[in-house]
C-alpha positions as a Python dict, from the first residue, in 0.01 Angstrom:
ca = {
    (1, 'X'): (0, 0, 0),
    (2, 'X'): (-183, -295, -187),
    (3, 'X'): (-373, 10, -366),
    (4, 'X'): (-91, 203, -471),
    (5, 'X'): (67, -126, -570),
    (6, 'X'): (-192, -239, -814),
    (7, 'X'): (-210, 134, -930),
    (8, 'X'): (168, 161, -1006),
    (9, 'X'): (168, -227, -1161),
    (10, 'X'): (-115, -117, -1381),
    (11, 'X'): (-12, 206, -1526),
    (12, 'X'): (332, 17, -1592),
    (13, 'X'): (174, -188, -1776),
    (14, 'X'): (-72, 47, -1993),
    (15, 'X'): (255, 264, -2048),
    (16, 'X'): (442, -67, -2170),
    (17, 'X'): (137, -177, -2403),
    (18, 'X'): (113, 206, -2578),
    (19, 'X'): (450, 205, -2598),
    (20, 'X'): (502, -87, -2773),
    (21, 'X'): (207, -47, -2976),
    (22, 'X'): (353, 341, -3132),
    (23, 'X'): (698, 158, -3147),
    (24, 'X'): (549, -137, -3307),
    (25, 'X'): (314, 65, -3518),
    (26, 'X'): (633, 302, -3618),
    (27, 'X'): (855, 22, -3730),
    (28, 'X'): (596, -130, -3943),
    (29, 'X'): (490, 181, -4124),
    (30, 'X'): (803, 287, -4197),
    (31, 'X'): (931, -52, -4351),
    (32, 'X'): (583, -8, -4559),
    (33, 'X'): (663, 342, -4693),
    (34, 'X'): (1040, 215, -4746),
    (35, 'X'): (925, -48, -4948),
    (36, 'X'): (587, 122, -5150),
    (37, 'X'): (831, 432, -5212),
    (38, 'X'): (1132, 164, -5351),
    (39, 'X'): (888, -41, -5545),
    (40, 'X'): (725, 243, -5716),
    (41, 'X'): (1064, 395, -5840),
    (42, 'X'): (1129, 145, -5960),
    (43, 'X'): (854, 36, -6168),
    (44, 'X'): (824, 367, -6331),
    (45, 'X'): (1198, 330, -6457),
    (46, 'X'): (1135, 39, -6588),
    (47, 'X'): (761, 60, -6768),
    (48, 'X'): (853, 291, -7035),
    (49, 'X'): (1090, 32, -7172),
    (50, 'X'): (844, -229, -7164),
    (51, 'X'): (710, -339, -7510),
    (52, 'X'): (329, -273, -7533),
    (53, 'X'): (171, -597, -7523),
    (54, 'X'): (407, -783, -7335),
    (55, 'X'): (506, -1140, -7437),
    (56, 'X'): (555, -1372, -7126),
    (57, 'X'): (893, -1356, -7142),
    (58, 'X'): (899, -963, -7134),
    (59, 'X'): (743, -965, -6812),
    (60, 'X'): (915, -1224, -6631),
    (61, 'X'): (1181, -989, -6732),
    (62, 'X'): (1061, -730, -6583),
    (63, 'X'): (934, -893, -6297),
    (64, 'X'): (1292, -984, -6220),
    (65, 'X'): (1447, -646, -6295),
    (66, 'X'): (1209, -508, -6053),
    (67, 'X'): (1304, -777, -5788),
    (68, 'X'): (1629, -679, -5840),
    (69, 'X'): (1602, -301, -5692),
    (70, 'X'): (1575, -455, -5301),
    (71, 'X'): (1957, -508, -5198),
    (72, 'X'): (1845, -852, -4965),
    (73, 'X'): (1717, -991, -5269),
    (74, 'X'): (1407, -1068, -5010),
    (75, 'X'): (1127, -943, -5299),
    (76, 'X'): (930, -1174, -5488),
    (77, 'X'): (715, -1002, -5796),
    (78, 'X'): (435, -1119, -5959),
    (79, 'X'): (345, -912, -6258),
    (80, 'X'): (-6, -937, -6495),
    (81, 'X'): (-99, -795, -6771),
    (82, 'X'): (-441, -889, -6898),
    (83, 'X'): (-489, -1233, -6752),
    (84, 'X'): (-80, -1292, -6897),
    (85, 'X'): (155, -1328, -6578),
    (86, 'X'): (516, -1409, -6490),
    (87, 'X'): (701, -1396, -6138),
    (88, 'X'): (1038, -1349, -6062),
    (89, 'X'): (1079, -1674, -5887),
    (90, 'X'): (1012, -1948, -6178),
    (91, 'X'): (708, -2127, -6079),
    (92, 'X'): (610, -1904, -5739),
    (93, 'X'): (234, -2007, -5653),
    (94, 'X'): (242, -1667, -5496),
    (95, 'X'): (-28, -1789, -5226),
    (96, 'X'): (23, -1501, -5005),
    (97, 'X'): (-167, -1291, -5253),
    (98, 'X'): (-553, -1279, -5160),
    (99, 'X'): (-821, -1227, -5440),
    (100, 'X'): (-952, -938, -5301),
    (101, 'X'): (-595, -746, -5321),
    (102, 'X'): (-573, -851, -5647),
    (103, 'X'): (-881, -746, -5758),
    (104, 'X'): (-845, -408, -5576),
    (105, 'X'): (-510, -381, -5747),
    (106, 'X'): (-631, -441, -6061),
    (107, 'X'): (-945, -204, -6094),
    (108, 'X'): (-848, 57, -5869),
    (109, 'X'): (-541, 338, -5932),
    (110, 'X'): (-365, 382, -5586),
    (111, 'X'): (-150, 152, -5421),
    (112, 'X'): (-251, -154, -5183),
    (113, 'X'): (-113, -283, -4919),
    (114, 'X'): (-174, -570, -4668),
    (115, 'X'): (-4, -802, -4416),
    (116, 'X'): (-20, -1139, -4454),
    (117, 'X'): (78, -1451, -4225),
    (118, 'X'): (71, -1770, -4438),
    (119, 'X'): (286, -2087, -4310),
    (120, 'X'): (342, -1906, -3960),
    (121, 'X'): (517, -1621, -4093),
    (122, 'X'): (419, -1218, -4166),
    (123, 'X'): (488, -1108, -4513),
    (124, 'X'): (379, -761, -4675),
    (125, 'X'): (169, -811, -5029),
    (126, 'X'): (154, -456, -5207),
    (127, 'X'): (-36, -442, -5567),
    (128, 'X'): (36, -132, -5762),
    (129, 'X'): (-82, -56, -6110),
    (130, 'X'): (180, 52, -6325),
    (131, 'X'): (123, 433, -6454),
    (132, 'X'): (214, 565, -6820),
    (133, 'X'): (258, 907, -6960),
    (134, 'X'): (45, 987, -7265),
    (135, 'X'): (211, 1238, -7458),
    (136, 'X'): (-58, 1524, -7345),
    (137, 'X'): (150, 1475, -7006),
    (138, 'X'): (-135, 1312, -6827),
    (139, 'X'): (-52, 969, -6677),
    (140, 'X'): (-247, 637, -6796),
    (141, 'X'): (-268, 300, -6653),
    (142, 'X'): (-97, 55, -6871),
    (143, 'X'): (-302, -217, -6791),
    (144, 'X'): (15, -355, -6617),
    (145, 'X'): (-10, -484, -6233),
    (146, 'X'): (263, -530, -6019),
    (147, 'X'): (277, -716, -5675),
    (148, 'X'): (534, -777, -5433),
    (149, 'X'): (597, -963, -5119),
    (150, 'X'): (822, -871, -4905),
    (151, 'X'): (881, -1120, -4601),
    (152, 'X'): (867, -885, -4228),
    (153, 'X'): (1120, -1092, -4066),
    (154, 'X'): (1332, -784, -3966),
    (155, 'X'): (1056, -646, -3859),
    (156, 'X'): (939, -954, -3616),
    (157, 'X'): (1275, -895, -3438),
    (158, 'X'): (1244, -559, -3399),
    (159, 'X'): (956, -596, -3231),
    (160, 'X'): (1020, -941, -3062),
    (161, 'X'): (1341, -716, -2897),
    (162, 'X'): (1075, -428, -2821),
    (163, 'X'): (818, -696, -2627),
    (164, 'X'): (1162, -771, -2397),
    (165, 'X'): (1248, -423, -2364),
    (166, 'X'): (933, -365, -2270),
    (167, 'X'): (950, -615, -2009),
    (168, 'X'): (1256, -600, -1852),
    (169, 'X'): (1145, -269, -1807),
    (170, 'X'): (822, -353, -1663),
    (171, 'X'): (956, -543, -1370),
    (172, 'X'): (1177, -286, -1212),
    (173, 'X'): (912, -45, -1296),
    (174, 'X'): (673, -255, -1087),
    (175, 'X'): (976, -330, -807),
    (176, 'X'): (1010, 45, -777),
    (177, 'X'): (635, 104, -720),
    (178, 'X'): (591, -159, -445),
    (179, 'X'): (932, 62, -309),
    (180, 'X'): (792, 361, -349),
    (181, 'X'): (420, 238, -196),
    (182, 'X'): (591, 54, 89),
    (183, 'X'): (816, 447, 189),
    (184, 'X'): (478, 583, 132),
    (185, 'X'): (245, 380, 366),
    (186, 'X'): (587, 394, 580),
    (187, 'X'): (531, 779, 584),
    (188, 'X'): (142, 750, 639),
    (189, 'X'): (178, 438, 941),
    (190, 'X'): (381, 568, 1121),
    (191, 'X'): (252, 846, 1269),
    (192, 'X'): (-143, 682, 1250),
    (193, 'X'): (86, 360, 1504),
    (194, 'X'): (215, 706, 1735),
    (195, 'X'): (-152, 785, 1738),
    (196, 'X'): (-293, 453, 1830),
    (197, 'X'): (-35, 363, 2112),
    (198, 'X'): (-113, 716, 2282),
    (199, 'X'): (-476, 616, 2223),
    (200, 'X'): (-425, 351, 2429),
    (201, 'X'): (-226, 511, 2675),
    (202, 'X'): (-491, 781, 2745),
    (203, 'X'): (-722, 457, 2796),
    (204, 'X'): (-473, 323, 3058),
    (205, 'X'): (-507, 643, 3241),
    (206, 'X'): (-167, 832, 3138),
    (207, 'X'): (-328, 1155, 3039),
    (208, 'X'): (-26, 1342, 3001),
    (209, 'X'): (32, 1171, 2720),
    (210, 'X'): (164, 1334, 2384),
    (211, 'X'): (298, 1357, 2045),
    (212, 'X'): (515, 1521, 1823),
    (213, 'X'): (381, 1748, 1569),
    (214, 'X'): (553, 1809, 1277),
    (215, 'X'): (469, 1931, 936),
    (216, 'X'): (153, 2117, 866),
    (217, 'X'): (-49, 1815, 655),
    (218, 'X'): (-345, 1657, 793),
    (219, 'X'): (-198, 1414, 1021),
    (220, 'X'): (-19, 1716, 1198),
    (221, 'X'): (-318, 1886, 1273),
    (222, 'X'): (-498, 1518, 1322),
    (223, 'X'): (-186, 1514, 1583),
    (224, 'X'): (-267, 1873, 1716),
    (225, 'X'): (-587, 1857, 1778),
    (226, 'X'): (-522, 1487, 1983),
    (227, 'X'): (-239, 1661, 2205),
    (228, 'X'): (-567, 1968, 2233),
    (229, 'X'): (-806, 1670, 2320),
    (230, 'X'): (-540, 1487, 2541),
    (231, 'X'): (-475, 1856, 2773),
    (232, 'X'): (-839, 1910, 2803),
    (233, 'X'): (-920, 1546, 2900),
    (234, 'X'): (-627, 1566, 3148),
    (235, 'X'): (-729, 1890, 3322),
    (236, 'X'): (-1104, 1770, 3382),
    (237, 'X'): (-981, 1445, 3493),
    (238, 'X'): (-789, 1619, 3711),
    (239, 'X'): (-1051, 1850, 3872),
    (240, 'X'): (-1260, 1564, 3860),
    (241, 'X'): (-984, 1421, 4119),
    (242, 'X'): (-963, 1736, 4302),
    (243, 'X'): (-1362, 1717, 4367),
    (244, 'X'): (-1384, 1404, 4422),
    (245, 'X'): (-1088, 1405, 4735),
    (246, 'X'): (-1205, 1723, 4862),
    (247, 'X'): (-1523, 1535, 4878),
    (248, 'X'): (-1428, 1211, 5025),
    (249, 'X'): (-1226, 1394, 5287),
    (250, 'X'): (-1534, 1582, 5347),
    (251, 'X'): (-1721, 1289, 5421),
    (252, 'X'): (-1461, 1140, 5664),
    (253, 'X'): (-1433, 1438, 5838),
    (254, 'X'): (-1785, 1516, 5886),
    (255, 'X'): (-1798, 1138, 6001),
    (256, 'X'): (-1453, 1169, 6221),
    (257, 'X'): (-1645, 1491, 6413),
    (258, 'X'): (-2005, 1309, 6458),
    (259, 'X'): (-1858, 1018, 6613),
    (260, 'X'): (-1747, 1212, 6934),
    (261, 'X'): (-2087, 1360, 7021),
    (262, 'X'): (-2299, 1027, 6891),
    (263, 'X'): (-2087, 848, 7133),
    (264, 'X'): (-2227, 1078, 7392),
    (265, 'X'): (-2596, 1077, 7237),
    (266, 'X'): (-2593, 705, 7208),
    (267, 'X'): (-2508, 692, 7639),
    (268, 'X'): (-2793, 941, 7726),
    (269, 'X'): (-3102, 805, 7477),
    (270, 'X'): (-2947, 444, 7699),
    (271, 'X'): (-3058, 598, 7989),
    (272, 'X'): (-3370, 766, 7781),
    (273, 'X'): (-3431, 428, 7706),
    (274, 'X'): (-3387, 272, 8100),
    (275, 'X'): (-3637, 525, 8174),
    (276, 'X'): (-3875, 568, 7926),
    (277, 'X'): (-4116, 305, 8145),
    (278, 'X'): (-4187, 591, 8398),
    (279, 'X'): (-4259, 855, 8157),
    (280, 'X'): (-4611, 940, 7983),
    (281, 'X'): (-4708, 760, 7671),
    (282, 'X'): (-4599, 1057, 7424),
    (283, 'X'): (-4295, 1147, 7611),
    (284, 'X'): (-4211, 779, 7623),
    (285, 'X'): (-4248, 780, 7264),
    (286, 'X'): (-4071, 1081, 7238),
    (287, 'X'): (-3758, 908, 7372),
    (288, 'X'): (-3802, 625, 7137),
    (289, 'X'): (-3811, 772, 6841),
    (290, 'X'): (-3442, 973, 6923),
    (291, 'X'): (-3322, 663, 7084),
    (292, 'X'): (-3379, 486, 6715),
    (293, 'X'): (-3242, 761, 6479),
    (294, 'X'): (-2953, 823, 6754),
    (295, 'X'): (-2852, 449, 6653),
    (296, 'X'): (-2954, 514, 6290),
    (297, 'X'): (-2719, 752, 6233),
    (298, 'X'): (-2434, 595, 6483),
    (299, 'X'): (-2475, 348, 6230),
    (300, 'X'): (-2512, 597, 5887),
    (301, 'X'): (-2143, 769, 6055),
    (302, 'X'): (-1997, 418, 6089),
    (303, 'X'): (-2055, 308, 5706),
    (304, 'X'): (-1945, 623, 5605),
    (305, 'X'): (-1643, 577, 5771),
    (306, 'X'): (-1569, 267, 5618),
    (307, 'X'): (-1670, 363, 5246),
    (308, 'X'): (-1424, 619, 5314),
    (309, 'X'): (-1176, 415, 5388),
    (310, 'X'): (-1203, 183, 5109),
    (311, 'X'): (-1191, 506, 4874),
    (312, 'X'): (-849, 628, 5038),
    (313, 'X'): (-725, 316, 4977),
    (314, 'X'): (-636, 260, 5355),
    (315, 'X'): (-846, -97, 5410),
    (316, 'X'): (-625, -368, 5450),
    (317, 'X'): (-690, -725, 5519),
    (318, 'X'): (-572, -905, 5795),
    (319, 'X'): (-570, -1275, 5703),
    (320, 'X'): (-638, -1604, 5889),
    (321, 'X'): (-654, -1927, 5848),
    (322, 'X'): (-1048, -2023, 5994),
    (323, 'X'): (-1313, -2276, 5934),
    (324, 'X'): (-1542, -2066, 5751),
    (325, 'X'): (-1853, -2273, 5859),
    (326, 'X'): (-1825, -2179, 6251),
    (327, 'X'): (-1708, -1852, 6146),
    (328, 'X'): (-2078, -1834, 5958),
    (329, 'X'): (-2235, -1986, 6252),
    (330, 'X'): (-2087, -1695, 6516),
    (331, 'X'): (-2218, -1454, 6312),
    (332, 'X'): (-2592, -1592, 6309),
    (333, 'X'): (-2553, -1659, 6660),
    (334, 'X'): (-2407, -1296, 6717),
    (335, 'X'): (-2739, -1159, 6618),
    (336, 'X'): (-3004, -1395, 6705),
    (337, 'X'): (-3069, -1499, 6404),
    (338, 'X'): (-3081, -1922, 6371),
    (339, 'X'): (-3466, -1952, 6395),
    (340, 'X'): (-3549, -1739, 6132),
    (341, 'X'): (-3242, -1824, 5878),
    (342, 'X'): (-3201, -2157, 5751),
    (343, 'X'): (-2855, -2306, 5700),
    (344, 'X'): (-2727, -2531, 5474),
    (345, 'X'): (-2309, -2576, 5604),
    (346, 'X'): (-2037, -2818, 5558),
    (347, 'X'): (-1890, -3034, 5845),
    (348, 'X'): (-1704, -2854, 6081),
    (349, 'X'): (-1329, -2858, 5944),
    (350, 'X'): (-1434, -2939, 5651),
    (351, 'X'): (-1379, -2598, 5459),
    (352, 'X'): (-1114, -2352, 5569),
    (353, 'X'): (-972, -2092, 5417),
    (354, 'X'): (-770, -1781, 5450),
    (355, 'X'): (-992, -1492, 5465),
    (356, 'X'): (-1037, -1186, 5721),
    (357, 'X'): (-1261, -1287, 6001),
    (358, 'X'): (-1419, -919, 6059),
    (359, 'X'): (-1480, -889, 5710),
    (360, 'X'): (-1675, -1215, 5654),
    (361, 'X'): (-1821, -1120, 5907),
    (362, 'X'): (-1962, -811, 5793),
    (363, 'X'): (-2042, -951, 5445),
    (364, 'X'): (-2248, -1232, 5603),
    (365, 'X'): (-2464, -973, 5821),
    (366, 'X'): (-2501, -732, 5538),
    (367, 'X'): (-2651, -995, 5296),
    (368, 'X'): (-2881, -1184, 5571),
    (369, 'X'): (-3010, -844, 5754),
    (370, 'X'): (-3048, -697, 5407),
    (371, 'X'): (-3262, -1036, 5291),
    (372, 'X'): (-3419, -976, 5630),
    (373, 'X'): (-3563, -625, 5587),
    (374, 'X'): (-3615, -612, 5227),
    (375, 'X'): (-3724, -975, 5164),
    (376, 'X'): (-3949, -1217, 5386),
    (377, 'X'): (-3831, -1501, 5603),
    (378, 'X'): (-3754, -1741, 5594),
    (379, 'X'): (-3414, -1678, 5441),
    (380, 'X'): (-3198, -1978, 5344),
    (381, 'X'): (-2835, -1927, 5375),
    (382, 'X'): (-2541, -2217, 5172),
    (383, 'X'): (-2203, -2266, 5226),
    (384, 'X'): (-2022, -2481, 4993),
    (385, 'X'): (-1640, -2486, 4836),
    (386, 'X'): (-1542, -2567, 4462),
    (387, 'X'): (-1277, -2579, 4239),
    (388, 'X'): (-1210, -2360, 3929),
    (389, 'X'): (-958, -2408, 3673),
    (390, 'X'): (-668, -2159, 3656),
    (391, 'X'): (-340, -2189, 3454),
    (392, 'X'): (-90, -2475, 3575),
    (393, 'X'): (-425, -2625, 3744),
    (394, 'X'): (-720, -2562, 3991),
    (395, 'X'): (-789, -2273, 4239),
    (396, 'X'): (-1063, -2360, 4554),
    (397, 'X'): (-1318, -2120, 4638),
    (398, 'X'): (-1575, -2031, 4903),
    (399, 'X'): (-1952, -1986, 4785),
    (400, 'X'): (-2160, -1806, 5029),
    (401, 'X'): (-2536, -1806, 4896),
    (402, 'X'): (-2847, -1582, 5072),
    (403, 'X'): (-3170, -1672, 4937),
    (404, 'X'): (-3472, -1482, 5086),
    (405, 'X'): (-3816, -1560, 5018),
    (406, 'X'): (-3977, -1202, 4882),
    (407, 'X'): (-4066, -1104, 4582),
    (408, 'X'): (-3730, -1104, 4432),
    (409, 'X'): (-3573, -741, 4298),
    (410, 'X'): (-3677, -565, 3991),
    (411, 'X'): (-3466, -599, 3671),
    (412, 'X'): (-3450, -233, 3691),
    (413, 'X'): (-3267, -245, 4017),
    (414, 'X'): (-3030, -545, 3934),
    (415, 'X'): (-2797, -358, 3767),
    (416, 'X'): (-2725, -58, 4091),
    (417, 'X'): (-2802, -305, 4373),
    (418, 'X'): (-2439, -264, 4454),
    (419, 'X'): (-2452, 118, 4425),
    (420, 'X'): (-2425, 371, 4710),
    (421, 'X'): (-2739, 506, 4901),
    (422, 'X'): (-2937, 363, 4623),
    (423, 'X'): (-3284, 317, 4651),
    (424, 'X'): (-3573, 108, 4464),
    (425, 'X'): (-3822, 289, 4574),
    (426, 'X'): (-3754, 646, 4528),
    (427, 'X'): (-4082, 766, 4651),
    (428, 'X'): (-3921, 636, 5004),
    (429, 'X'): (-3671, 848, 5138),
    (430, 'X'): (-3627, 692, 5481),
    (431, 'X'): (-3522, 351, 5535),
    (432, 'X'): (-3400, 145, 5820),
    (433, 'X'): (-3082, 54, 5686),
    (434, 'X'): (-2817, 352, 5594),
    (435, 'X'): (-2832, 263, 5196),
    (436, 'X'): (-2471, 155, 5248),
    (437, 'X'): (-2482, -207, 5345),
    (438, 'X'): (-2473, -410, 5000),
    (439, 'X'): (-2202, -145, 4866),
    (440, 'X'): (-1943, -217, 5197),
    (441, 'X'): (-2024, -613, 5138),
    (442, 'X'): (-1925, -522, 4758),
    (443, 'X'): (-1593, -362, 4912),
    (444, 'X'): (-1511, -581, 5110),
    (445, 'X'): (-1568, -899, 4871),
    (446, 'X'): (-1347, -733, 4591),
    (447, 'X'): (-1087, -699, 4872),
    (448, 'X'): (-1053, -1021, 4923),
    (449, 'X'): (-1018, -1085, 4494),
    (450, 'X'): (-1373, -1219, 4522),
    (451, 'X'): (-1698, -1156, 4309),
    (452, 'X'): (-2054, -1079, 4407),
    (453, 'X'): (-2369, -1081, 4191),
    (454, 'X'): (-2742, -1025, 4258),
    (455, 'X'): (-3005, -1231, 4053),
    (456, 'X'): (-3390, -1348, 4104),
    (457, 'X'): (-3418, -1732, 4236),
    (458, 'X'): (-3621, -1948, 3958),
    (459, 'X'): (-3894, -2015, 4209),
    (460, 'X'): (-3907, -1685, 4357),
    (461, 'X'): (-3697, -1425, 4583),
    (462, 'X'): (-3397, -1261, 4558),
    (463, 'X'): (-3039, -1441, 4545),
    (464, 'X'): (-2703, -1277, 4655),
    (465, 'X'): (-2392, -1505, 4513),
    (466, 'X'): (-2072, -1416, 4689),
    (467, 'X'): (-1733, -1657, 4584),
    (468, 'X'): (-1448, -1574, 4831),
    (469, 'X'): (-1086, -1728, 4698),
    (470, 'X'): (-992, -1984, 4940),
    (471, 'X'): (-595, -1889, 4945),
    (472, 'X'): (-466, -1565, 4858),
    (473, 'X'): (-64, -1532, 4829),
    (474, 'X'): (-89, -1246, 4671),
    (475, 'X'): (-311, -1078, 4869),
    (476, 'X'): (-152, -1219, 5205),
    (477, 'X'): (209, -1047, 5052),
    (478, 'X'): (32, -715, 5016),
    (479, 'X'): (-147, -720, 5352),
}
């Protein structure tokens, strides 16, 4: 707009400053050929009455006479005749004459002309040498110059009234430009703002989003082509959907159906187990080994089912109010692990907070038993509550922090620690753990509207940061 502004303002303005330059140029010339044509009539009526020499009185008679052909009575003449002059004015210093008209007047046959400002105004000086006819019919010069001056103040208004024409004109010219560029970047915006806000709808996930073609110029095919991209972008998304239910169900399915005969596996490699004493060395071994991958994969099915149901969308929460510090110490306990984790908890009471007991409980075995297997003892474990700033005032949080004393995680890993059935060694394909333990803590944290990060310790080993919120209305409400 801005463009087409300064385009429109600027060939209003060239337009007005040609104009007035031909108009001005027009009323000037012909006021010069008005007067040249008057002042030469004139003069040839009167020469051939004019005695040859003149006397100073015969030619401030005829510089009068020839004053007396412009009806304003606006000429002043200054006639010469061999160093003898005489004006029509008595005493008229005639100072708009320059000496290089006059001499150019005097030696030279044609008729010159110039404009002259003297005292702040524009007169016209014209010198013409007056022209005899010798009796062969040729014409002579009579040794007789003529000048006039001729004041241009009719012609200063004309062209003092053509400036203000010009502009008044310029300034609706340049108001209907700015109209005309404001319609046109109307025309332009408005469908480039349809364009952006279903941009930004396709980016909010409303695929089926459209617009209106009309026209056939570039931003209707620019608008084609979009509505092309947008159908194409909605059907993959929406195989992409298909695929990825079809294979979710898939998973809980196959998990739903192994659960029945692991159950029954897990009883008889019990027994195995009970007996494997009595047996020989390799079948005892034997009996082992399926014992251990029975529970592996009991354990594999029951992750799956989880991660399944955190992709359905069917985990809930089911809140209550605990002291988070026992709650930590239960699950140590539970497993046998306070000799080889260190703990550094508050008072008893002295943090509580609305979470889901199961689920802390989960994320606190996933991230010591992962520090356990994957790091080296011992691992350090810190409890501790802070505040963080949130609009109309503070919010109180849970930090739960896992140290482990390893070698820490490679910077290549860091960024898919979180990921599913990842693996940092890929030249490993079996593990003890079901590659699924870190992504359900991840699930579960977010859950709860927390946030869970993975970094190397300063001094060495690997450091899992997990900040529960302490209250959760909103989350309570939905659960």
């Amino acid at each position: 707009m801005v463009a087409f502004g300064l385009v429109a303002v600027v060939a209003t303005l060239s337009t007005g400053a040609l104009t007035f330059r031909e108009a001005r140029t027009g009323i000037l010339q012909q006021s010069q050929d008005s007067v040249i044509r008057l002042l030469r009539d004139r003069a040839g009526t009167l020469a051939p009455g004019l005695t040859v020499p003149p006397d100073s009185e015969d030619l401030t008679s005829f510089a009068t006479r020839v004053a007396q052909a412009d009806p304003s009575r606006k000429w002043r003449v200054l006639v010469t005749y061999h160093g003898l002059s005489a004006t029509s004015v008595p005493h008229d210093p005639f100072a708009e004459l320059t000496p290089a008209l006059r001499t150019t007047a005097t030696t030279e046959t044609p008729t010159v002309f110039q404009r002259v400002t003297h005292a702040g105004h524009s007169s016209l000086v014209v010198g013409m040498p007056v022209m005899l006819a010798s009796p062969n019919g040729e014409r002579r010069a009579s040794g007789l110059t003529v000048f006039l001056t001729v004041p241009q103040t009719d012609e200063e208004s004309y062209v003092q009234a053509l400036v203000a024409a010009v502009e008044r004109a310029t300034v609706p010219a340049v108001l209907l430009a700015v109209l005309l560029a404001l319609l046109a970047a109307r025309g332009v915006l408005r469908p480039v703002r349809k364009l952006r806000h279903a941009t930004r709808r396709i980016a909010e996930g409303r695929f089926d989003t459209r617009l209106a073609v009309h026209g056939s110029d570039e931003l209707a095919d620019l608008s084609h082509t979009f509505n092309e991209t947008a159908a194409a972008l909605e059907g993959s998304i929406a195989e992409l959907r298909r695929m990825e239910a079809k294979a979710r169900r898939f998973a809980a399915d196959v998990s739903h159906e192994l659960r029945t005969p692991l159950a029954a596996m897990s009883v008889v490699t019990d027994i195995l187990d009970e007996d494997a004493a009595g047996l020989d060395p390799d079948t005892a071994h034997a009996v082992r080994l399926i014992s251990e991958e029975t529970a592996h994969l009991a354990r594999l099915v029951e992750d799956l089912m989880e991660i399944s149901r955190f992709d359905a969308g069917a985990a809930a929460l089911h809140l209550d109010e605990i002291d988070l510090a026992e709650s930590v110490r239960r699950t140590l306990s539970s497993r046998a692990w306070q000799d080889t984790v260190t703990t550094q908890l508050p008072p008893p009471g002295a943090l509580r907070g609305r979470v889901d007991p199961r689920r802390l409980d989960v994320i606190v075995a996933n991230l010591v038993g992962n520090a356990l297997r994957h790091g080296a003892p011992p691992v350090r474990l810190s409890l501790y509550g802070h505040q963080r700033p949130v609009p109309g005032g503070a919010r109180g949080w849970a930090v739960i922090e896992v140290l482990d004393s390893g070698p820490g995680i490679p910077e290549s890993v860091l960024p898919h620690i979180f990921d599913r059935f990842y693996k940092s060694d890929t030249a490993r394909t079996r593990t003890e753990g079901s590659g699924l333990g870190l992504a359900i803590t991840a699930e579960n944290v977010h859950l709860h509207g927390g946030t869970i990060r993975a970094a190397n310790h300063p001094v060495g080993g690997a450091l899992i940061t997990v900040e529960l919120p302490l209250s959760q209305p909103d989350l309570e409400a939905w659960s």
